[in-house]
């Protein structure tokens, strides 16, 4: 795409310094930076630098405590309830999945529920922490209400993402990372930055009618559940979002559904709930990675409808993007993102990101 290329290490430096400039601990700033760089490197631009302004506002307003560290409220050998204490979601998420990994290596499986958290970035970041240790990983989070349930005219559930990762051979993992809405809110925001319309099925206006206008969405619109309208099985996405709400909101003891704060303009705490699971497949069978790669090979070898578009499995698009970033030596950003980061740098008195080169 037409844009500007930036070295991932420079992106991490910039994000870390911006976060630390708000009074946040250096180690916490680095954890947040890692999650944002991971998102952009994998092509999930909606959850990378696109989200930095939101984090900065939360930290400056003290809606989020950048120096809070998570604590374990109660636990068993294979479970734990963690209190994020209103800290950065990425800090809480990393703590919880590390705890799940430690427990799963001892007991075979671990389930961690987290309360009083904040936006934690891409859910797949945490599942991949598990696969790197040879474990199956899952993570989910509830979010501010943005989705209108099937047949409703009000947003009550969030984008409520689900991630599932399973370890293959040499890092060739199955890695599903999806919102339970048709798209994540960040993709609508990204299209708005680029001044391009959104596809039909992403969102509806305040009257519940399909819209292609980001401006119309921003004026009281709502996201649709995965599947879109009822006639295209949107109720399935609605059901998945509600499931996430049960496991993250209800299970954590925190707010759920429409009781979670609004996405924008609400100065109160996010108070999100999240879950993390790690499972050692060897407690069931030996050779799980090779069997998984056999399945993925079968899927990838299917004859495609379009010879130029091979059949992929979950995780392939992200690996392709990461390979391009590695080959190019940088992440390519749209000019609008770079301009927004320059404004943040000026406001926080932080050095602007060094550009590697313009991309045409």
JSON list of N, CA and C in Angstrom, two decimals, residues 30-61:
[
{"chain": "A", "resi": 30, "resn": "UNK", "atom": "N", "xyz": [6.99, -1.08, 27.73]},
{"chain": "A", "resi": 30, "resn": "UNK", "atom": "CA", "xyz": [7.58, -2.02, 26.78]},
{"chain": "A", "resi": 30, "resn": "UNK", "atom": "C", "xyz": [6.64, -3.18, 26.47]},
{"chain": "A", "resi": 31, "resn": "UNK", "atom": "N", "xyz": [5.90, -3.62, 27.48]},
{"chain": "A", "resi": 31, "resn": "UNK", "atom": "CA", "xyz": [4.92, -4.70, 27.26]},
{"chain": "A", "resi": 31, "resn": "UNK", "atom": "C", "xyz": [3.84, -4.23, 26.30]},
{"chain": "A", "resi": 32, "resn": "UNK", "atom": "N", "xyz": [3.32, -3.02, 26.53]},
{"chain": "A", "resi": 32, "resn": "UNK", "atom": "CA", "xyz": [2.30, -2.48, 25.63]},
{"chain": "A", "resi": 32, "resn": "UNK", "atom": "C", "xyz": [2.85, -2.32, 24.23]},
{"chain": "A", "resi": 33, "resn": "UNK", "atom": "N", "xyz": [4.08, -1.82, 24.13]},
{"chain": "A", "resi": 33, "resn": "UNK", "atom": "CA", "xyz": [4.70, -1.63, 22.82]},
{"chain": "A", "resi": 33, "resn": "UNK", "atom": "C", "xyz": [4.82, -2.95, 22.06]},
{"chain": "A", "resi": 34, "resn": "UNK", "atom": "N", "xyz": [5.18, -4.01, 22.77]},
{"chain": "A", "resi": 34, "resn": "UNK", "atom": "CA", "xyz": [5.31, -5.33, 22.13]},
{"chain": "A", "resi": 34, "resn": "UNK", "atom": "C", "xyz": [3.99, -5.77, 21.50]},
{"chain": "A", "resi": 35, "resn": "UNK", "atom": "N", "xyz": [2.87, -5.53, 22.20]},
{"chain": "A", "resi": 35, "resn": "UNK", "atom": "CA", "xyz": [1.58, -5.98, 21.67]},
{"chain": "A", "resi": 35, "resn": "UNK", "atom": "C", "xyz": [1.18, -5.15, 20.45]},
{"chain": "A", "resi": 36, "resn": "UNK", "atom": "N", "xyz": [1.48, -3.86, 20.45]},
{"chain": "A", "resi": 36, "resn": "UNK", "atom": "CA", "xyz": [1.12, -3.02, 19.31]},
{"chain": "A", "resi": 36, "resn": "UNK", "atom": "C", "xyz": [1.97, -3.34, 18.09]},
{"chain": "A", "resi": 37, "resn": "UNK", "atom": "N", "xyz": [3.27, -3.57, 18.31]},
{"chain": "A", "resi": 37, "resn": "UNK", "atom": "CA", "xyz": [4.15, -3.93, 17.21]},
{"chain": "A", "resi": 37, "resn": "UNK", "atom": "C", "xyz": [3.74, -5.28, 16.63]},
{"chain": "A", "resi": 38, "resn": "UNK", "atom": "N", "xyz": [3.39, -6.22, 17.51]},
{"chain": "A", "resi": 38, "resn": "UNK", "atom": "CA", "xyz": [2.95, -7.54, 17.04]},
{"chain": "A", "resi": 38, "resn": "UNK", "atom": "C", "xyz": [1.71, -7.41, 16.16]},
{"chain": "A", "resi": 39, "resn": "UNK", "atom": "N", "xyz": [0.77, -6.57, 16.56]},
{"chain": "A", "resi": 39, "resn": "UNK", "atom": "CA", "xyz": [-0.46, -6.39, 15.79]},
{"chain": "A", "resi": 39, "resn": "UNK", "atom": "C", "xyz": [-0.15, -5.84, 14.39]},
{"chain": "A", "resi": 40, "resn": "UNK", "atom": "N", "xyz": [0.65, -4.79, 14.33]},
{"chain": "A", "resi": 40, "resn": "UNK", "atom": "CA", "xyz": [0.96, -4.19, 13.02]},
{"chain": "A", "resi": 40, "resn": "UNK", "atom": "C", "xyz": [1.81, -5.11, 12.17]},
{"chain": "A", "resi": 41, "resn": "UNK", "atom": "N", "xyz": [2.74, -5.84, 12.78]},
{"chain": "A", "resi": 41, "resn": "UNK", "atom": "CA", "xyz": [3.59, -6.76, 12.03]},
{"chain": "A", "resi": 41, "resn": "UNK", "atom": "C", "xyz": [2.78, -7.88, 11.40]},
{"chain": "A", "resi": 42, "resn": "UNK", "atom": "N", "xyz": [1.66, -8.23, 12.05]},
{"chain": "A", "resi": 42, "resn": "UNK", "atom": "CA", "xyz": [0.81, -9.32, 11.53]},
{"chain": "A", "resi": 42, "resn": "UNK", "atom": "C", "xyz": [-0.29, -8.80, 10.61]},
{"chain": "A", "resi": 43, "resn": "UNK", "atom": "N", "xyz": [-0.30, -7.49, 10.40]},
{"chain": "A", "resi": 43, "resn": "UNK", "atom": "CA", "xyz": [-1.31, -6.92, 9.50]},
{"chain": "A", "resi": 43, "resn": "UNK", "atom": "C", "xyz": [-2.59, -6.51, 10.16]},
{"chain": "A", "resi": 44, "resn": "UNK", "atom": "N", "xyz": [-2.65, -6.59, 11.50]},
{"chain": "A", "resi": 44, "resn": "UNK", "atom": "CA", "xyz": [-3.84, -6.17, 12.24]},
{"chain": "A", "resi": 44, "resn": "UNK", "atom": "C", "xyz": [-3.70, -4.69, 12.63]},
{"chain": "A", "resi": 45, "resn": "UNK", "atom": "N", "xyz": [-3.72, -3.83, 11.60]},
{"chain": "A", "resi": 45, "resn": "UNK", "atom": "CA", "xyz": [-3.48, -2.41, 11.82]},
{"chain": "A", "resi": 45, "resn": "UNK", "atom": "C", "xyz": [-4.52, -1.76, 12.74]},
{"chain": "A", "resi": 46, "resn": "UNK", "atom": "N", "xyz": [-5.67, -2.37, 12.86]},
{"chain": "A", "resi": 46, "resn": "UNK", "atom": "CA", "xyz": [-6.71, -1.81, 13.72]},
{"chain": "A", "resi": 46, "resn": "UNK", "atom": "C", "xyz": [-6.29, -1.81, 15.18]},
{"chain": "A", "resi": 47, "resn": "UNK", "atom": "N", "xyz": [-5.34, -2.69, 15.56]},
{"chain": "A", "resi": 47, "resn": "UNK", "atom": "CA", "xyz": [-4.96, -2.84, 16.96]},
{"chain": "A", "resi": 47, "resn": "UNK", "atom": "C", "xyz": [-3.50, -2.50, 17.25]},
{"chain": "A", "resi": 48, "resn": "UNK", "atom": "N", "xyz": [-2.86, -1.83, 16.31]},
{"chain": "A", "resi": 48, "resn": "UNK", "atom": "CA", "xyz": [-1.47, -1.43, 16.51]},
{"chain": "A", "resi": 48, "resn": "UNK", "atom": "C", "xyz": [-1.39, 0.05, 16.85]},
{"chain": "A", "resi": 49, "resn": "UNK", "atom": "N", "xyz": [-0.61, 0.79, 16.06]},
{"chain": "A", "resi": 49, "resn": "UNK", "atom": "CA", "xyz": [-0.47, 2.23, 16.31]},
{"chain": "A", "resi": 49, "resn": "UNK", "atom": "C", "xyz": [-1.81, 2.95, 16.27]},
{"chain": "A", "resi": 50, "resn": "UNK", "atom": "N", "xyz": [-2.75, 2.39, 15.56]},
{"chain": "A", "resi": 50, "resn": "UNK", "atom": "CA", "xyz": [-4.09, 2.98, 15.49]},
{"chain": "A", "resi": 50, "resn": "UNK", "atom": "C", "xyz": [-4.71, 3.13, 16.88]},
{"chain": "A", "resi": 51, "resn": "UNK", "atom": "N", "xyz": [-4.26, 2.31, 17.84]},
{"chain": "A", "resi": 51, "resn": "UNK", "atom": "CA", "xyz": [-4.82, 2.33, 19.18]},
{"chain": "A", "resi": 51, "resn": "UNK", "atom": "C", "xyz": [-4.00, 3.17, 20.17]},
{"chain": "A", "resi": 52, "resn": "UNK", "atom": "N", "xyz": [-2.83, 3.64, 19.77]},
{"chain": "A", "resi": 52, "resn": "UNK", "atom": "CA", "xyz": [-1.96, 4.34, 20.72]},
{"chain": "A", "resi": 52, "resn": "UNK", "atom": "C", "xyz": [-2.62, 5.58, 21.32]},
{"chain": "A", "resi": 53, "resn": "UNK", "atom": "N", "xyz": [-3.29, 6.37, 20.50]},
{"chain": "A", "resi": 53, "resn": "UNK", "atom": "CA", "xyz": [-3.94, 7.58, 21.00]},
{"chain": "A", "resi": 53, "resn": "UNK", "atom": "C", "xyz": [-4.93, 7.26, 22.12]},
{"chain": "A", "resi": 54, "resn": "UNK", "atom": "N", "xyz": [-5.67, 6.17, 21.96]},
{"chain": "A", "resi": 54, "resn": "UNK", "atom": "CA", "xyz": [-6.63, 5.76, 22.98]},
{"chain": "A", "resi": 54, "resn": "UNK", "atom": "C", "xyz": [-5.92, 5.42, 24.29]},
{"chain": "A", "resi": 55, "resn": "UNK", "atom": "N", "xyz": [-4.82, 4.65, 24.21]},
{"chain": "A", "resi": 55, "resn": "UNK", "atom": "CA", "xyz": [-4.08, 4.29, 25.41]},
{"chain": "A", "resi": 55, "resn": "UNK", "atom": "C", "xyz": [-3.54, 5.54, 26.11]},
{"chain": "A", "resi": 56, "resn": "UNK", "atom": "N", "xyz": [-3.01, 6.47, 25.34]},
{"chain": "A", "resi": 56, "resn": "UNK", "atom": "CA", "xyz": [-2.45, 7.69, 25.91]},
{"chain": "A", "resi": 56, "resn": "UNK", "atom": "C", "xyz": [-3.53, 8.47, 26.65]},
{"chain": "A", "resi": 57, "resn": "UNK", "atom": "N", "xyz": [-4.68, 8.62, 26.04]},
{"chain": "A", "resi": 57, "resn": "UNK", "atom": "CA", "xyz": [-5.78, 9.35, 26.69]},
{"chain": "A", "resi": 57, "resn": "UNK", "atom": "C", "xyz": [-6.20, 8.67, 27.99]},
{"chain": "A", "resi": 58, "resn": "UNK", "atom": "N", "xyz": [-6.28, 7.35, 27.98]},
{"chain": "A", "resi": 58, "resn": "UNK", "atom": "CA", "xyz": [-6.67, 6.61, 29.17]},
{"chain": "A", "resi": 58, "resn": "UNK", "atom": "C", "xyz": [-5.66, 6.81, 30.31]},
{"chain": "A", "resi": 59, "resn": "UNK", "atom": "N", "xyz": [-4.37, 6.82, 29.95]},
{"chain": "A", "resi": 59, "resn": "UNK", "atom": "CA", "xyz": [-3.33, 6.96, 30.96]},
{"chain": "A", "resi": 59, "resn": "UNK", "atom": "C", "xyz": [-3.26, 8.39, 31.50]},
{"chain": "A", "resi": 60, "resn": "UNK", "atom": "N", "xyz": [-3.36, 9.36, 30.62]},
{"chain": "A", "resi": 60, "resn": "UNK", "atom": "CA", "xyz": [-3.29, 10.76, 31.03]},
{"chain": "A", "resi": 60, "resn": "UNK", "atom": "C", "xyz": [-4.47, 11.14, 31.92]},
{"chain": "A", "resi": 61, "resn": "UNK", "atom": "N", "xyz": [-5.66, 10.63, 31.57]},
{"chain": "A", "resi": 61, "resn": "UNK", "atom": "CA", "xyz": [-6.86, 10.95, 32.34]},
{"chain": "A", "resi": 61, "resn": "UNK", "atom": "C", "xyz": [-6.97, 10.13, 33.62]}
]
